[in-house]
PDB file of C-alpha atoms in Angstrom:
ATOM      1  CA  MET A   1      -5.527 -30.024-189.189  1.00 94.00           C
ATOM      2  CA  ILE A   2      -3.270 -32.343-187.245  1.00 96.00           C
ATOM      3  CA  ILE A   3      -4.987 -33.595-184.103  1.00 96.00           C
ATOM      4  CA  LYS A   4      -2.313 -36.035-182.938  1.00 96.00           C
ATOM      5  CA  GLU A   5       1.312 -36.133-184.049  1.00 94.00           C
ATOM      6  CA  ILE A   6       3.307 -39.286-184.660  1.00 91.00           C
ATOM      7  CA  ALA A   7       4.531 -40.926-181.452  1.00 88.00           C
ATOM      8  CA  ASP A   8       8.156 -40.731-180.355  1.00 87.00           C
ATOM      9  CA  LYS A   9       9.656 -44.236-180.414  1.00 84.00           C
ATOM     10  CA  SER A  10      13.225 -43.176-179.628  1.00 85.00           C
ATOM     11  CA  GLN A  11      13.182 -44.659-176.112  1.00 86.00           C
ATOM     12  CA  ASP A  12      12.778 -48.246-177.343  1.00 88.00           C
ATOM     13  CA  LYS A  13      15.377 -47.623-180.024  1.00 89.00           C
ATOM     14  CA  ASN A  14      17.881 -46.200-177.515  1.00 88.00           C
ATOM     15  CA  ILE A  15      17.435 -49.092-175.088  1.00 88.00           C
ATOM     16  CA  LEU A  16      18.038 -51.680-177.836  1.00 89.00           C
ATOM     17  CA  GLN A  17      21.145 -49.800-178.968  1.00 89.00           C
ATOM     18  CA  GLN A  18      22.396 -49.733-175.377  1.00 86.00           C
ATOM     19  CA  LEU A  19      21.820 -53.459-175.020  1.00 86.00           C
ATOM     20  CA  LEU A  20      23.951 -54.087-178.099  1.00 88.00           C
ATOM     21  CA  ARG A  21      26.848 -52.265-176.429  1.00 87.00           C
ATOM     22  CA  ARG A  22      26.895 -54.683-173.513  1.00 82.00           C
ATOM     23  CA  PRO A  23      30.090 -56.764-173.564  1.00 81.00           C
ATOM     24  CA  ASP A  24      28.481 -59.860-172.036  1.00 80.00           C
ATOM     25  CA  LEU A  25      25.876 -60.585-174.738  1.00 83.00           C
ATOM     26  CA  ILE A  26      25.953 -64.054-176.224  1.00 87.00           C
ATOM     27  CA  GLN A  27      25.817 -64.185-180.017  1.00 89.00           C
ATOM     28  CA  GLY A  28      22.301 -65.597-180.209  1.00 89.00           C
ATOM     29  CA  THR A  29      20.869 -62.824-178.026  1.00 90.00           C
ATOM     30  CA  ARG A  30      22.831 -60.181-179.907  1.00 90.00           C
ATOM     31  CA  GLN A  31      21.389 -61.404-183.198  1.00 92.00           C
ATOM     32  CA  LYS A  32      17.820 -61.269-181.847  1.00 92.00           C
ATOM     33  CA  ILE A  33      18.323 -57.702-180.595  1.00 92.00           C
ATOM     34  CA  GLU A  34      19.804 -56.652-183.943  1.00 92.00           C
ATOM     35  CA  GLU A  35      16.807 -58.131-185.778  1.00 89.00           C
ATOM     36  CA  LYS A  36      14.365 -56.380-183.447  1.00 91.00           C
ATOM     37  CA  LEU A  37      16.197 -53.056-183.857  1.00 92.00           C
ATOM     38  CA  LYS A  38      16.192 -53.443-187.649  1.00 89.00           C
ATOM     39  CA  TYR A  39      12.455 -54.181-187.594  1.00 86.00           C
ATOM     40  CA  LEU A  40      11.807 -51.186-185.316  1.00 89.00           C
ATOM     41  CA  ASN A  41      13.866 -48.830-187.505  1.00 88.00           C
ATOM     42  CA  SER A  42      12.073 -50.060-190.606  1.00 85.00           C
ATOM     43  CA  GLY A  43       8.676 -49.429-189.020  1.00 86.00           C
ATOM     44  CA  ILE A  44       9.691 -45.946-187.877  1.00 89.00           C
ATOM     45  CA  LYS A  45      10.954 -45.140-191.366  1.00 88.00           C
ATOM     46  CA  GLY A  46       7.709 -46.245-192.999  1.00 88.00           C
ATOM     47  CA  GLU A  47       5.484 -44.389-190.543  1.00 91.00           C
ATOM     48  CA  ASN A  48       7.554 -41.205-190.817  1.00 91.00           C
ATOM     49  CA  LYS A  49       7.370 -41.205-194.618  1.00 92.00           C
ATOM     50  CA  SER A  50       3.612 -41.750-194.587  1.00 93.00           C
ATOM     51  CA  ALA A  51       3.169 -39.080-191.905  1.00 94.00           C
ATOM     52  CA  TYR A  52       5.215 -36.619-193.961  1.00 94.00           C
ATOM     53  CA  GLN A  53       2.968 -37.067-197.015  1.00 95.00           C
ATOM     54  CA  LEU A  54      -0.261 -36.756-195.017  1.00 96.00           C
ATOM     55  CA  ASN A  55       0.982 -33.738-193.081  1.00 96.00           C
ATOM     56  CA  PHE A  56       2.256 -32.044-196.252  1.00 96.00           C
ATOM     57  CA  TYR A  57      -1.119 -32.144-197.998  1.00 96.00           C
ATOM     58  CA  TYR A  58      -3.581 -31.900-195.109  1.00 96.00           C
ATOM     59  CA  ARG A  59      -1.857 -30.066-192.233  1.00 94.00           C
ATOM     60  CA  ASN A  60      -3.297 -26.662-193.147  1.00 94.00           C
ATOM     61  CA  SER A  61      -6.676 -27.821-194.439  1.00 95.00           C
ATOM     62  CA  GLU A  62      -9.863 -27.001-192.521  1.00 95.00           C
ATOM     63  CA  ASP A  63     -11.615 -29.811-194.416  1.00 95.00           C
ATOM     64  CA  TRP A  64      -9.424 -32.628-193.115  1.00 97.00           C
ATOM     65  CA  ILE A  65      -7.989 -33.878-189.818  1.00 97.00           C
ATOM     66  CA  VAL A  66      -4.965 -36.124-189.407  1.00 97.00           C
ATOM     67  CA  ILE A  67      -4.376 -38.448-186.453  1.00 97.00           C
ATOM     68  CA  HIS A  68      -1.163 -40.471-186.126  1.00 97.00           C
ATOM     69  CA  ASP A  69      -0.463 -43.500-183.914  1.00 95.00           C
ATOM     70  CA  LEU A  70      -3.938 -44.090-182.522  1.00 96.00           C
ATOM     71  CA  ARG A  71      -4.349 -47.164-180.320  1.00 96.00           C
ATOM     72  CA  LEU A  72      -7.953 -48.035-179.516  1.00 96.00           C
ATOM     73  CA  VAL A  73      -9.216 -50.710-177.129  1.00 95.00           C
ATOM     74  CA  PHE A  74     -12.876 -51.727-177.347  1.00 95.00           C
ATOM     75  CA  GLN A  75     -14.599 -54.866-176.046  1.00 92.00           C
ATOM     76  CA  HIS A  76     -11.261 -56.671-175.556  1.00 92.00           C
ATOM     77  CA  GLN A  77     -10.193 -55.876-179.125  1.00 95.00           C
ATOM     78  CA  ILE A  78      -7.259 -53.638-180.033  1.00 95.00           C
ATOM     79  CA  ALA A  79      -6.696 -51.496-183.102  1.00 96.00           C
ATOM     80  CA  GLN A  80      -3.213 -50.041-183.562  1.00 95.00           C
ATOM     81  CA  ILE A  81      -3.859 -47.508-186.327  1.00 96.00           C
ATOM     82  CA  ASP A  82      -0.819 -45.886-187.930  1.00 96.00           C
ATOM     83  CA  HIS A  83      -2.675 -42.952-189.510  1.00 96.00           C
ATOM     84  CA  LEU A  84      -6.262 -41.693-189.707  1.00 97.00           C
ATOM     85  CA  LEU A  85      -7.379 -39.155-192.293  1.00 97.00           C
ATOM     86  CA  ILE A  86     -10.945 -37.837-191.926  1.00 97.00           C
ATOM     87  CA  ASN A  87     -12.759 -35.242-194.029  1.00 95.00           C
ATOM     88  CA  ARG A  88     -15.907 -33.145-193.549  1.00 93.00           C
ATOM     89  CA  PHE A  89     -17.993 -35.765-195.364  1.00 92.00           C
ATOM     90  CA  LEU A  90     -17.090 -38.253-192.610  1.00 93.00           C
ATOM     91  CA  GLN A  91     -14.905 -40.289-194.917  1.00 94.00           C
ATOM     92  CA  VAL A  92     -12.351 -42.034-192.737  1.00 96.00           C
ATOM     93  CA  PHE A  93      -9.165 -43.302-194.373  1.00 97.00           C
ATOM     94  CA  VAL A  94      -7.484 -45.921-192.184  1.00 97.00           C
ATOM     95  CA  CYS A  95      -3.858 -46.052-193.291  1.00 97.00           C
ATOM     96  CA  GLU A  96      -1.398 -48.833-192.492  1.00 95.00           C
ATOM     97  CA  SER A  97       2.291 -48.095-193.160  1.00 94.00           C
ATOM     98  CA  LYS A  98       4.688 -50.737-194.470  1.00 91.00           C
ATOM     99  CA  SER A  99       8.420 -50.327-194.990  1.00 86.00           C
ATOM    100  CA  VAL A 100      10.227 -53.186-196.736  1.00 83.00           C
ATOM    101  CA  SER A 101      13.842 -53.076-197.947  1.00 77.00           C
ATOM    102  CA  GLY A 102      13.005 -55.375-200.840  1.00 83.00           C
ATOM    103  CA  ASP A 103       9.881 -56.508-202.685  1.00 90.00           C
ATOM    104  CA  ILE A 104       6.305 -57.075-201.581  1.00 92.00           C
ATOM    105  CA  ILE A 105       4.941 -60.042-203.533  1.00 92.00           C
ATOM    106  CA  ILE A 106       1.211 -60.793-203.772  1.00 93.00           C
ATOM    107  CA  ASN A 107       0.172 -64.076-205.346  1.00 92.00           C
ATOM    108  CA  GLU A 108      -3.078 -65.063-207.087  1.00 91.00           C
ATOM    109  CA  GLN A 109      -4.619 -66.178-203.756  1.00 91.00           C
ATOM    110  CA  GLY A 110      -3.971 -62.804-202.142  1.00 90.00           C
ATOM    111  CA  GLU A 111      -1.124 -64.153-199.982  1.00 93.00           C
ATOM    112  CA  PHE A 112       1.757 -61.837-199.139  1.00 93.00           C
ATOM    113  CA  SER A 113       5.493 -62.370-198.884  1.00 92.00           C
ATOM    114  CA  TYR A 114       8.551 -60.135-198.577  1.00 90.00           C
ATOM    115  CA  LYS A 115      11.613 -60.772-200.709  1.00 88.00           C
ATOM    116  CA  TYR A 116      15.025 -59.620-199.493  1.00 83.00           C
ATOM    117  CA  ALA A 117      17.746 -60.353-202.084  1.00 76.00           C
ATOM    118  CA  THR A 118      17.506 -64.160-202.415  1.00 80.00           C
ATOM    119  CA  ASN A 119      15.391 -64.740-199.282  1.00 85.00           C
ATOM    120  CA  THR A 120      11.589 -64.819-199.317  1.00 88.00           C
ATOM    121  CA  LYS A 121       9.460 -64.669-196.168  1.00 87.00           C
ATOM    122  CA  GLU A 122       5.701 -65.199-195.974  1.00 91.00           C
ATOM    123  CA  VAL A 123       3.867 -62.538-193.963  1.00 90.00           C
ATOM    124  CA  ALA A 124       0.333 -61.818-192.832  1.00 91.00           C
ATOM    125  CA  SER A 125      -1.892 -59.852-195.194  1.00 93.00           C
ATOM    126  CA  PRO A 126      -1.769 -56.127-194.374  1.00 93.00           C
ATOM    127  CA  LEU A 127      -5.196 -55.834-196.001  1.00 94.00           C
ATOM    128  CA  ARG A 128      -6.735 -58.227-193.472  1.00 94.00           C
ATOM    129  CA  GLN A 129      -4.767 -56.588-190.667  1.00 94.00           C
ATOM    130  CA  ASN A 130      -6.218 -53.215-191.579  1.00 96.00           C
ATOM    131  CA  GLN A 131      -9.713 -54.705-191.893  1.00 96.00           C
ATOM    132  CA  ARG A 132      -9.489 -55.761-188.245  1.00 96.00           C
ATOM    133  CA  HIS A 133      -8.479 -52.229-187.267  1.00 97.00           C
ATOM    134  CA  MET A 134     -11.412 -50.844-189.235  1.00 97.00           C
ATOM    135  CA  ALA A 135     -13.827 -53.274-187.567  1.00 97.00           C
ATOM    136  CA  VAL A 136     -12.808 -52.019-184.103  1.00 97.00           C
ATOM    137  CA  LEU A 137     -13.103 -48.399-185.228  1.00 97.00           C
ATOM    138  CA  GLU A 138     -16.508 -48.998-186.816  1.00 96.00           C
ATOM    139  CA  ASN A 139     -17.788 -50.663-183.637  1.00 96.00           C
ATOM    140  CA  ILE A 140     -16.647 -47.639-181.639  1.00 97.00           C
ATOM    141  CA  PHE A 141     -18.518 -45.274-183.967  1.00 96.00           C
ATOM    142  CA  ARG A 142     -21.692 -47.393-183.734  1.00 94.00           C
ATOM    143  CA  SER A 143     -21.445 -47.763-179.946  1.00 94.00           C
ATOM    144  CA  GLY A 144     -22.120 -44.101-179.272  1.00 91.00           C
ATOM    145  CA  LEU A 145     -18.751 -43.469-177.598  1.00 94.00           C
ATOM    146  CA  ILE A 146     -18.140 -40.817-180.251  1.00 95.00           C
ATOM    147  CA  THR A 147     -20.786 -38.099-180.483  1.00 95.00           C
ATOM    148  CA  LEU A 148     -21.674 -37.863-184.167  1.00 94.00           C
ATOM    149  CA  PRO A 149     -23.875 -35.185-185.782  1.00 93.00           C
ATOM    150  CA  LYS A 150     -27.438 -35.840-186.969  1.00 89.00           C
ATOM    151  CA  ARG A 151     -29.361 -35.064-190.143  1.00 85.00           C
ATOM    152  CA  LEU A 152     -33.177 -35.165-190.040  1.00 83.00           C
ATOM    153  CA  GLY A 153     -32.954 -36.889-186.674  1.00 85.00           C
ATOM    154  CA  ILE A 154     -30.686 -39.658-187.980  1.00 87.00           C
ATOM    155  CA  ARG A 155     -27.172 -39.944-186.611  1.00 90.00           C
ATOM    156  CA  LEU A 156     -24.582 -39.841-189.392  1.00 91.00           C
ATOM    157  CA  GLN A 157     -22.195 -42.775-189.680  1.00 91.00           C
ATOM    158  CA  PRO A 158     -18.692 -42.434-191.125  1.00 93.00           C
ATOM    159  CA  SER A 159     -17.677 -44.456-194.170  1.00 93.00           C
ATOM    160  CA  LEU A 160     -14.343 -46.235-193.749  1.00 96.00           C
ATOM    161  CA  GLU A 161     -11.710 -46.737-196.443  1.00 95.00           C
ATOM    162  CA  SER A 162      -8.565 -48.856-196.155  1.00 96.00           C
ATOM    163  CA  LEU A 163      -5.184 -47.805-197.547  1.00 97.00           C
ATOM    164  CA  ILE A 164      -1.852 -49.624-197.277  1.00 96.00           C
ATOM    165  CA  LEU A 165       1.006 -47.155-197.691  1.00 96.00           C
ATOM    166  CA  VAL A 166       4.294 -48.656-198.870  1.00 93.00           C
ATOM    167  CA  THR A 167       7.593 -46.754-198.974  1.00 90.00           C
ATOM    168  CA  GLU A 168       8.541 -45.481-202.434  1.00 87.00           C
ATOM    169  CA  ASN A 169      11.686 -47.638-202.766  1.00 86.00           C
ATOM    170  CA  THR A 170       9.726 -50.876-202.282  1.00 88.00           C
ATOM    171  CA  LYS A 171       8.717 -52.830-205.370  1.00 89.00           C
ATOM    172  CA  ILE A 172       5.147 -54.156-205.345  1.00 91.00           C
ATOM    173  CA  VAL A 173       4.796 -57.351-207.383  1.00 91.00           C
ATOM    174  CA  ARG A 174       1.103 -57.791-208.145  1.00 92.00           C
ATOM    175  CA  PRO A 175      -0.609 -60.922-209.510  1.00 91.00           C
ATOM    176  CA  GLN A 176      -1.977 -60.988-213.055  1.00 88.00           C
ATOM    177  CA  ASN A 177      -5.498 -61.797-211.882  1.00 88.00           C
ATOM    178  CA  GLN A 178      -7.599 -59.371-209.860  1.00 86.00           C
ATOM    179  CA  VAL A 179      -7.375 -59.797-206.069  1.00 87.00           C
ATOM    180  CA  ALA A 180      -9.959 -58.032-203.913  1.00 88.00           C
ATOM    181  CA  GLY A 181      -8.558 -54.902-202.279  1.00 90.00           C
ATOM    182  CA  ILE A 182      -5.214 -55.005-204.054  1.00 92.00           C
ATOM    183  CA  GLU A 183      -5.794 -51.539-205.522  1.00 93.00           C
ATOM    184  CA  ARG A 184      -5.622 -50.171-201.966  1.00 95.00           C
ATOM    185  CA  ILE A 185      -1.913 -51.016-201.724  1.00 94.00           C
ATOM    186  CA  ILE A 186      -0.082 -47.921-202.949  1.00 95.00           C
ATOM    187  CA  LYS A 187       3.199 -46.046-202.610  1.00 94.00           C
ATOM    188  CA  THR A 188       3.234 -43.254-200.028  1.00 94.00           C
ATOM    189  CA  ASP A 189       3.659 -40.581-202.705  1.00 93.00           C
ATOM    190  CA  GLN A 190       0.390 -41.732-204.329  1.00 95.00           C
ATOM    191  CA  VAL A 191      -1.749 -41.144-201.254  1.00 95.00           C
ATOM    192  CA  LYS A 192      -3.198 -37.770-202.282  1.00 95.00           C
ATOM    193  CA  ALA A 193      -4.311 -39.028-205.702  1.00 95.00           C
ATOM    194  CA  LYS A 194      -5.880 -42.163-204.220  1.00 95.00           C
ATOM    195  CA  VAL A 195      -7.699 -40.173-201.518  1.00 95.00           C
ATOM    196  CA  GLU A 196      -9.095 -37.813-204.160  1.00 93.00           C
ATOM    197  CA  GLU A 197     -10.238 -40.821-206.215  1.00 92.00           C
ATOM    198  CA  TYR A 198     -12.247 -42.265-203.307  1.00 91.00           C
ATOM    199  CA  THR A 199     -13.549 -38.847-202.286  1.00 89.00           C
ATOM    200  CA  GLN A 200     -14.998 -38.249-205.749  1.00 85.00           C
ATOM    201  CA  LYS A 201     -16.934 -41.517-205.520  1.00 78.00           C
ATOM    202  CA  LEU A 202     -19.010 -40.097-202.669  1.00 70.00           C
ATOM    203  CA  GLN A 203     -19.653 -36.731-204.259  1.00 65.00           C
ATOM    204  CA  TRP A 204     -23.416 -37.310-204.145  1.00 63.00           C
ATOM    205  CA  LEU A 205     -23.183 -37.256-200.327  1.00 61.00           C
ATOM    206  CA  ARG A 206     -21.637 -33.795-200.187  1.00 61.00           C
ATOM    207  CA  LEU A 207     -24.908 -31.898-199.819  1.00 62.00           C
ATOM    208  CA  CYS A 208     -26.474 -34.045-197.087  1.00 72.00           C
ATOM    209  CA  LYS A 209     -23.456 -35.194-195.056  1.00 77.00           C
ATOM    210  CA  LYS A 210     -21.034 -32.290-194.897  1.00 87.00           C
ATOM    211  CA  ILE A 211     -20.172 -31.208-191.355  1.00 91.00           C
ATOM    212  CA  SER A 212     -18.441 -28.094-190.053  1.00 93.00           C
ATOM    213  CA  SER A 213     -14.706 -27.855-189.435  1.00 95.00           C
ATOM    214  CA  SER A 214     -15.295 -27.435-185.704  1.00 95.00           C
ATOM    215  CA  THR A 215     -17.454 -30.594-185.591  1.00 96.00           C
ATOM    216  CA  LEU A 216     -14.772 -32.475-187.517  1.00 96.00           C
ATOM    217  CA  LYS A 217     -12.107 -31.309-185.081  1.00 96.00           C
ATOM    218  CA  ASN A 218     -14.292 -32.329-182.137  1.00 96.00           C
ATOM    219  CA  ILE A 219     -14.685 -35.851-183.541  1.00 96.00           C
ATOM    220  CA  GLY A 220     -10.907 -36.104-183.872  1.00 96.00           C
ATOM    221  CA  GLN A 221     -10.395 -34.975-180.297  1.00 96.00           C
ATOM    222  CA  GLN A 222     -12.948 -37.515-179.073  1.00 97.00           C
ATOM    223  CA  LEU A 223     -11.044 -40.276-180.861  1.00 97.00           C
ATOM    224  CA  CYS A 224      -7.792 -39.126-179.282  1.00 96.00           C
ATOM    225  CA  ASP A 225      -9.453 -39.184-175.864  1.00 96.00           C
ATOM    226  CA  LEU A 226     -10.002 -42.914-176.428  1.00 96.00           C
ATOM    227  CA  HIS A 227      -6.316 -43.492-177.204  1.00 95.00           C
ATOM    228  CA  ARG A 228      -4.662 -45.996-174.891  1.00 94.00           C
ATOM    229  CA  SER A 229      -0.881 -46.235-174.909  1.00 91.00           C
ATOM    230  CA  ALA A 230       0.610 -49.670-175.404  1.00 88.00           C
ATOM    231  CA  PRO A 231       2.223 -51.293-172.341  1.00 86.00           C
ATOM    232  CA  THR A 232       5.910 -50.492-172.042  1.00 84.00           C
ATOM    233  CA  THR A 233       8.079 -53.301-173.369  1.00 85.00           C
ATOM    234  CA  ASP A 234      10.628 -54.675-170.892  1.00 84.00           C
ATOM    235  CA  TRP A 235      13.378 -55.413-173.421  1.00 85.00           C
ATOM    236  CA  TYR A 236      15.676 -56.788-170.701  1.00 82.00           C
ATOM    237  CA  GLU A 237      13.142 -59.386-169.680  1.00 82.00           C
ATOM    238  CA  GLN A 238      12.165 -60.141-173.276  1.00 85.00           C
ATOM    239  CA  PHE A 239      15.730 -61.061-174.187  1.00 85.00           C
ATOM    240  CA  GLY A 240      16.441 -62.791-170.877  1.00 81.00           C
ATOM    241  CA  ILE A 241      19.218 -60.397-169.887  1.00 80.00           C
ATOM    242  CA  TYR A 242      20.272 -60.402-166.219  1.00 64.00           C
ATOM    243  CA  PRO A 243      20.567 -58.373-164.074  1.00 49.00           C
ATOM    244  CA  SER A 244      17.872 -56.152-165.526  1.00 45.00           C
ATOM    245  CA  ASP A 245      17.432 -53.709-162.606  1.00 49.00           C
ATOM    246  CA  GLU A 246      20.995 -52.479-162.746  1.00 51.00           C
ATOM    247  CA  PHE A 247      20.986 -51.745-166.423  1.00 49.00           C
ATOM    248  CA  LYS A 248      17.455 -50.352-166.421  1.00 50.00           C
ATOM    249  CA  ALA A 249      18.687 -47.667-164.026  1.00 50.00           C
ATOM    250  CA  GLU A 250      21.688 -46.930-166.244  1.00 51.00           C
ATOM    251  CA  ALA A 251      19.493 -46.706-169.343  1.00 49.00           C
ATOM    252  CA  ALA A 252      17.035 -44.376-167.612  1.00 51.00           C
ATOM    253  CA  ALA A 253      19.941 -42.148-166.586  1.00 50.00           C
ATOM    254  CA  GLY A 254      21.234 -42.084-170.164  1.00 48.00           C
ATOM    255  CA  ALA A 255      24.245 -44.247-169.356  1.00 44.00           C
ATOM    256  CA  CYS A 256      25.098 -47.602-170.846  1.00 43.00           C
ATOM    257  CA  PRO A 257      27.473 -50.473-170.096  1.00 42.00           C
ATOM    258  CA  ALA A 258      30.951 -50.228-171.502  1.00 40.00           C
ATOM    259  CA  PRO A 259      31.122 -51.391-175.145  1.00 39.00           C
ATOM    260  CA  ALA A 260      33.256 -54.382-176.066  1.00 38.00           C
ATOM    261  CA  SER A 261      36.001 -52.144-177.453  1.00 38.00           C
ATOM    262  CA  THR A 262      36.574 -50.582-173.999  1.00 35.00           C
ATOM    263  CA  LYS A 263      36.097 -53.758-171.990  1.00 36.00           C
ATOM    264  CA  ALA A 264      39.798 -54.232-171.239  1.00 38.00           C
ATOM    265  CA  THR A 265      40.145 -50.597-170.177  1.00 35.00           C
ATOM    266  CA  ALA A 266      37.208 -50.830-167.812  1.00 34.00           C
ATOM    267  CA  GLU A 267      38.570 -53.999-166.249  1.00 37.00           C
ATOM    268  CA  ALA A 268      42.012 -52.464-165.862  1.00 37.00           C
ATOM    269  CA  THR A 269      40.594 -49.678-163.723  1.00 35.00           C
ATOM    270  CA  LEU A 270      39.509 -52.326-161.217  1.00 35.00           C
ATOM    271  CA  GLY A 271      42.971 -53.748-160.888  1.00 37.00           C
ATOM    272  CA  GLU A 272      43.651 -57.397-161.576  1.00 45.00           C
ATOM    273  CA  LEU A 273      40.948 -59.542-163.170  1.00 54.00           C
ATOM    274  CA  SER A 274      38.700 -61.196-160.629  1.00 78.00           C
ATOM    275  CA  GLN A 275      37.468 -64.764-160.856  1.00 86.00           C
ATOM    276  CA  CYS A 276      33.955 -66.074-160.353  1.00 86.00           C
ATOM    277  CA  ALA A 277      33.491 -67.615-156.905  1.00 88.00           C
ATOM    278  CA  GLY A 278      31.197 -70.213-158.483  1.00 86.00           C
ATOM    279  CA  CYS A 279      32.876 -71.464-161.659  1.00 86.00           C
ATOM    280  CA  GLY A 280      36.308 -69.816-161.548  1.00 82.00           C
ATOM    281  CA  ARG A 281      36.230 -68.016-164.885  1.00 82.00           C
ATOM    282  CA  ASN A 282      37.452 -64.426-165.236  1.00 82.00           C
ATOM    283  CA  LEU A 283      34.794 -61.799-164.538  1.00 80.00           C
ATOM    284  CA  THR A 284      33.954 -58.819-166.700  1.00 74.00           C
ATOM    285  CA  ALA A 285      33.970 -55.360-165.145  1.00 67.00           C
ATOM    286  CA  ALA A 286      30.158 -55.221-165.279  1.00 67.00           C
ATOM    287  CA  GLU A 287      29.797 -58.572-163.502  1.00 72.00           C
ATOM    288  CA  LYS A 288      32.161 -57.610-160.713  1.00 78.00           C
ATOM    289  CA  GLN A 289      30.643 -54.153-160.271  1.00 71.00           C
ATOM    290  CA  PHE A 290      27.155 -55.588-159.910  1.00 74.00           C
ATOM    291  CA  CYS A 291      28.283 -57.976-157.186  1.00 80.00           C
ATOM    292  CA  ASP A 292      30.211 -55.208-155.455  1.00 77.00           C
ATOM    293  CA  HIS A 293      27.026 -53.116-155.405  1.00 70.00           C
ATOM    294  CA  HIS A 294      25.008 -56.000-153.904  1.00 74.00           C
ATOM    295  CA  PRO A 295      27.266 -57.559-151.239  1.00 78.00           C
ATOM    296  CA  MET A 296      24.372 -58.918-149.146  1.00 76.00           C
ATOM    297  CA  LYS A 297      22.817 -60.701-152.108  1.00 77.00           C
ATOM    298  CA  PHE A 298      26.065 -62.509-152.966  1.00 79.00           C
ATOM    299  CA  ASN A 299      27.628 -62.790-149.492  1.00 83.00           C
ATOM    300  CA  SER A 300      30.419 -60.383-150.492  1.00 83.00           C
ATOM    301  CA  GLN A 301      31.489 -62.740-153.284  1.00 87.00           C
ATOM    302  CA  ALA A 302      31.796 -61.990-157.006  1.00 88.00           C
ATOM    303  CA  TYR A 303      30.029 -64.199-159.565  1.00 86.00           C
ATOM    304  CA  CYS A 304      29.593 -64.307-163.336  1.00 82.00           C
ATOM    305  CA  TYR A 305      26.068 -63.707-164.677  1.00 76.00           C
ATOM    306  CA  PRO A 306      25.090 -67.407-164.967  1.00 79.00           C
ATOM    307  CA  CYS A 307      26.280 -68.036-161.412  1.00 84.00           C
ATOM    308  CA  GLN A 308      24.520 -64.865-160.212  1.00 82.00           C
ATOM    309  CA  ARG A 309      21.255 -66.339-161.423  1.00 76.00           C
ATOM    310  CA  THR A 310      21.977 -69.608-159.625  1.00 79.00           C
ATOM    311  CA  VAL A 311      22.854 -67.850-156.371  1.00 80.00           C
ATOM    312  CA  ALA A 312      19.759 -65.627-156.607  1.00 71.00           C
ATOM    313  CA  ALA A 313      17.551 -68.647-157.281  1.00 65.00           C
ATOM    314  CA  ASN A 314      19.002 -70.499-154.276  1.00 70.00           C
ATOM    315  CA  GLU A 315      18.394 -67.507-152.019  1.00 62.00           C
ATOM    316  CA  THR A 316      14.787 -67.271-153.180  1.00 54.00           C
ATOM    317  CA  SER A 317      14.094 -70.964-152.503  1.00 56.00           C
ATOM    318  CA  ARG A 318      15.296 -70.747-148.895  1.00 55.00           C
TER     319      ARG A 318
END
């Protein structure tokens, strides 16, 4: 049973794509947006592939529930869980998705790095990251926020298992010596076999811990009731793009600023190129239109974006 589907992240993706079509972006900002969009697309790809595998095997099962994109907040701690898989023996598989267009390298000390062509970048351990998520989830179970069934007057407690799901095209370079938890890093197409392996280990609990499908579903719904959406990211503010209000409205309406390839055409529709009243350089169509829409703010003058910020700051200080 699927209790919660994977979240739609298209809005963030669309806004970043719209920002890249702005003709006034400086190269440094453009590069940062491109990197963020690449990272976002990679994460979406990894989560979608993991979700596909979990849904394929467990969607129609009465013995399992699947929860995607669960964000829990408890005692000032946050767990952003990509996927939860829970069975009727209260085995909880906490799955973290990773999508890397290269190699994942794990050294003898259990340190992780990603290798892209000739570049290598050290990254935080996904095993430790998932352990933090599991700690928050375990504290929630023990707090009583989730109503769990009892056996002989004793409240049952779920057993938590960590899995790191890596996209199939990623090469995992493992160390020669044994590193604790490394066996939990698997390809997404291996998830069913690994889940069955861990399920068999607890076979002795089947008689005393098995719960009904309806109780399992109820536990999943209780967890989803605790879900708290992440705060909306203001990408305009994050990348220091001004004026944000104007382009936020355009993005919300599905519009976007004219791309660089149509910049000259857009400016031609306004007649001759205007010059900034502050520094004298030629204005883009977007710069002039913004000033035209806010004549009181700029005293009916037209300014470039840097000068708009200066004028706005001067007005605020008065």
